[in-house]
Rosetta silent file (secondary structure, phi, psi, omega in degrees, C-alpha in Angstrom):
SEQUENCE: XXXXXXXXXXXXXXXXXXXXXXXXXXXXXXXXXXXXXXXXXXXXXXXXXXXXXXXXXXXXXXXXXXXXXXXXXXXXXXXXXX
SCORE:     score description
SCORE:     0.000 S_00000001
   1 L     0.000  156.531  177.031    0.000    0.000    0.000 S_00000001
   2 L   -94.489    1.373  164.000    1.065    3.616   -0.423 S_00000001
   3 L  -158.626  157.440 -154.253    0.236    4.766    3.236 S_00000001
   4 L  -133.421  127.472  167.184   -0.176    2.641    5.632 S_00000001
   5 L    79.818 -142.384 -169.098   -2.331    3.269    8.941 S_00000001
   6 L    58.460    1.080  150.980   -3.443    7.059    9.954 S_00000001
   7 L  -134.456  149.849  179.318   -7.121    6.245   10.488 S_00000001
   8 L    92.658 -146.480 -164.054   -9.403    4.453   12.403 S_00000001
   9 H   -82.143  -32.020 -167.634   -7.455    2.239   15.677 S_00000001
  10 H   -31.250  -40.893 -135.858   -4.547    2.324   12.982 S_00000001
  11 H   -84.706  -45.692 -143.702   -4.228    6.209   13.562 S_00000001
  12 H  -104.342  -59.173  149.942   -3.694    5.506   17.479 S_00000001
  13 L  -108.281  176.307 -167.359   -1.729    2.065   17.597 S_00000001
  14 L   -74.349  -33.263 -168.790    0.162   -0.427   15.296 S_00000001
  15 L  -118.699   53.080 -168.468   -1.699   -3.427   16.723 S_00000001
  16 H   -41.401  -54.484  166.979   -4.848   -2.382   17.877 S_00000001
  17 H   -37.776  -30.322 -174.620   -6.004   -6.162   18.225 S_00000001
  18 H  -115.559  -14.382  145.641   -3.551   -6.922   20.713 S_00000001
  19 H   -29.461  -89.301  176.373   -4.116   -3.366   22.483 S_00000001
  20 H   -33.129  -31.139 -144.735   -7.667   -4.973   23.011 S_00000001
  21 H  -112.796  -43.600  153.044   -6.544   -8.096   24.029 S_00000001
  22 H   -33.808  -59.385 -170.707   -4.194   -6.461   26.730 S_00000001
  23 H   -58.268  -57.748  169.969   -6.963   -4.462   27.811 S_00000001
  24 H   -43.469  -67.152  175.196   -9.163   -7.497   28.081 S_00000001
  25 H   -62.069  -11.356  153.571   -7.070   -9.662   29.783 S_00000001
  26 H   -16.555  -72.411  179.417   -6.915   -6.881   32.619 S_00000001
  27 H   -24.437  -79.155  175.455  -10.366   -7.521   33.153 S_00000001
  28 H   -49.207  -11.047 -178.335   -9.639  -10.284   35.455 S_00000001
  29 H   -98.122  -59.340  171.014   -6.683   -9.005   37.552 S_00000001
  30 H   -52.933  -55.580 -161.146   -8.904   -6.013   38.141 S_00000001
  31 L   -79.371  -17.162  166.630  -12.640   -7.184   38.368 S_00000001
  32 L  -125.010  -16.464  167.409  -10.746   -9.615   41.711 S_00000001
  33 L    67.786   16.704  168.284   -8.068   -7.445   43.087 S_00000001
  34 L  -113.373  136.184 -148.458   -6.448  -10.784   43.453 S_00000001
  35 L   -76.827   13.344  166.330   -2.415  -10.190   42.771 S_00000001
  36 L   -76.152  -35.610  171.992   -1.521  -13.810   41.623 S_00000001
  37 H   -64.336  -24.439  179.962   -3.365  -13.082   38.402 S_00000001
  38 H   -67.322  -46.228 -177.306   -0.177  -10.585   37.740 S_00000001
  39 H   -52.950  -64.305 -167.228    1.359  -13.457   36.667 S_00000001
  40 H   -70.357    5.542 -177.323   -0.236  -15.035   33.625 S_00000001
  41 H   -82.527  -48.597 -174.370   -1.160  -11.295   32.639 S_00000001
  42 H   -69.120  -27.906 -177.912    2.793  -10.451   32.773 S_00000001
  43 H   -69.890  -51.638  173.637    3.100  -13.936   30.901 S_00000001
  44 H   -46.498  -66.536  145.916    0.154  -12.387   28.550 S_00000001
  45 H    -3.269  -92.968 -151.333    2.321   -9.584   28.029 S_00000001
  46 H   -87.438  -39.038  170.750    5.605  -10.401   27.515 S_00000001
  47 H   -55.460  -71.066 -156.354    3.493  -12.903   24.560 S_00000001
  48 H   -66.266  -34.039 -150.495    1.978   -9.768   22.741 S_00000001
  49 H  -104.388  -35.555  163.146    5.041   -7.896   22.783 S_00000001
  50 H   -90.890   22.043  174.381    7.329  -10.630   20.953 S_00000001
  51 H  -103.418  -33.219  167.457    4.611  -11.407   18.677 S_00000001
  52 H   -67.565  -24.929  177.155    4.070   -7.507   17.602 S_00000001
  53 H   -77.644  -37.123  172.829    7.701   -7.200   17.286 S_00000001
  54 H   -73.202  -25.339  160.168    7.868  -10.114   14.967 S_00000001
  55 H   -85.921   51.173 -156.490    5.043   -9.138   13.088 S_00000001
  56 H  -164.554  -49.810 -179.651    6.896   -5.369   12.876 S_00000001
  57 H   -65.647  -71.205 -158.258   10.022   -7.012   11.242 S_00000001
  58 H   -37.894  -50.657 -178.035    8.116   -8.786    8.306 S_00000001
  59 H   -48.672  -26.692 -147.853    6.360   -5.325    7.770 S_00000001
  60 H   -87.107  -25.534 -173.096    9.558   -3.302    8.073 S_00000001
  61 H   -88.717  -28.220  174.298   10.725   -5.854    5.120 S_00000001
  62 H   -73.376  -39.017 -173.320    7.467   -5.656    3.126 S_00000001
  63 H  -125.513    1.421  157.791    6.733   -2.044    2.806 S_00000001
  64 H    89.759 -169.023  173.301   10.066   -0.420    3.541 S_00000001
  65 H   -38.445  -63.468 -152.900   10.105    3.411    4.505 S_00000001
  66 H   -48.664  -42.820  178.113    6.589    3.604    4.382 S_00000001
  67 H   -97.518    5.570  165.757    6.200    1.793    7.147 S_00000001
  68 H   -77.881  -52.515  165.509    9.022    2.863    9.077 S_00000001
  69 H   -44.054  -53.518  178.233    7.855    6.201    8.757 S_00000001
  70 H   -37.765  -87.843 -177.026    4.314    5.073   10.133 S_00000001
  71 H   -16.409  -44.783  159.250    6.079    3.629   13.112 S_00000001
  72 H   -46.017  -40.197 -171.006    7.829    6.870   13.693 S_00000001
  73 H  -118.656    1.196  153.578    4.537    8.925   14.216 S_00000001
  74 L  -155.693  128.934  164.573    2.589    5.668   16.145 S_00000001
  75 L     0.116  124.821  174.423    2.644    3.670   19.209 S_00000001
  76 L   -49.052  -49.461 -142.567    3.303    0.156   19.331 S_00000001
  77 L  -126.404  -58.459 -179.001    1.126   -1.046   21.794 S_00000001
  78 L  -111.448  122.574 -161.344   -0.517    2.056   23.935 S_00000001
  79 L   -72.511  141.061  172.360   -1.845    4.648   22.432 S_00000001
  80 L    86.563  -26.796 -153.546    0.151    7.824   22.998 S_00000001
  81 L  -104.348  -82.147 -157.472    2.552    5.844   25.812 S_00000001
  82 L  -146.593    0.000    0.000    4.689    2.669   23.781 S_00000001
């Protein structure tokens, strides 16, 4: 494509789908306030974050500046934050 992202969830992070799925798995650490759930969430994590990175190289080899630029002006993960 000849731009890549800037609207929609695109505009705010690269992986919006795993944004959500962060967000989601939350739910349950929060919604019981019990701190043993910080594990498989930090496990949950630490999963999303080498799977976005790996899906980040093959892009950076598929499209090149264009998406290097993107990357430059949006958030991996959090919108606004990483």
């Amino acid at each position: 494509p000849s731009d890549y992202g800037g609207d929609g969830p695109l505009g705010l992070v690269r992986n919006p789908h795993y944004c959500g799925t962060m967000l989601a798995a939350a739910a349950p650490v929060i919604a019981t306030a019990e701190p043993f759930l910080l594990v498989p969430y930090s496990d949950c994590l630490v999963a999303l974050r080498v799977r976005a990175e790996q899906e980040e190289r093959r892009l950076h080899q598929q499209l090149g500046p264009v998406y290097a630029e993107y990357c430059n002006e949006v958030k991996r993960l959090i919108p606004f934050l990483w």
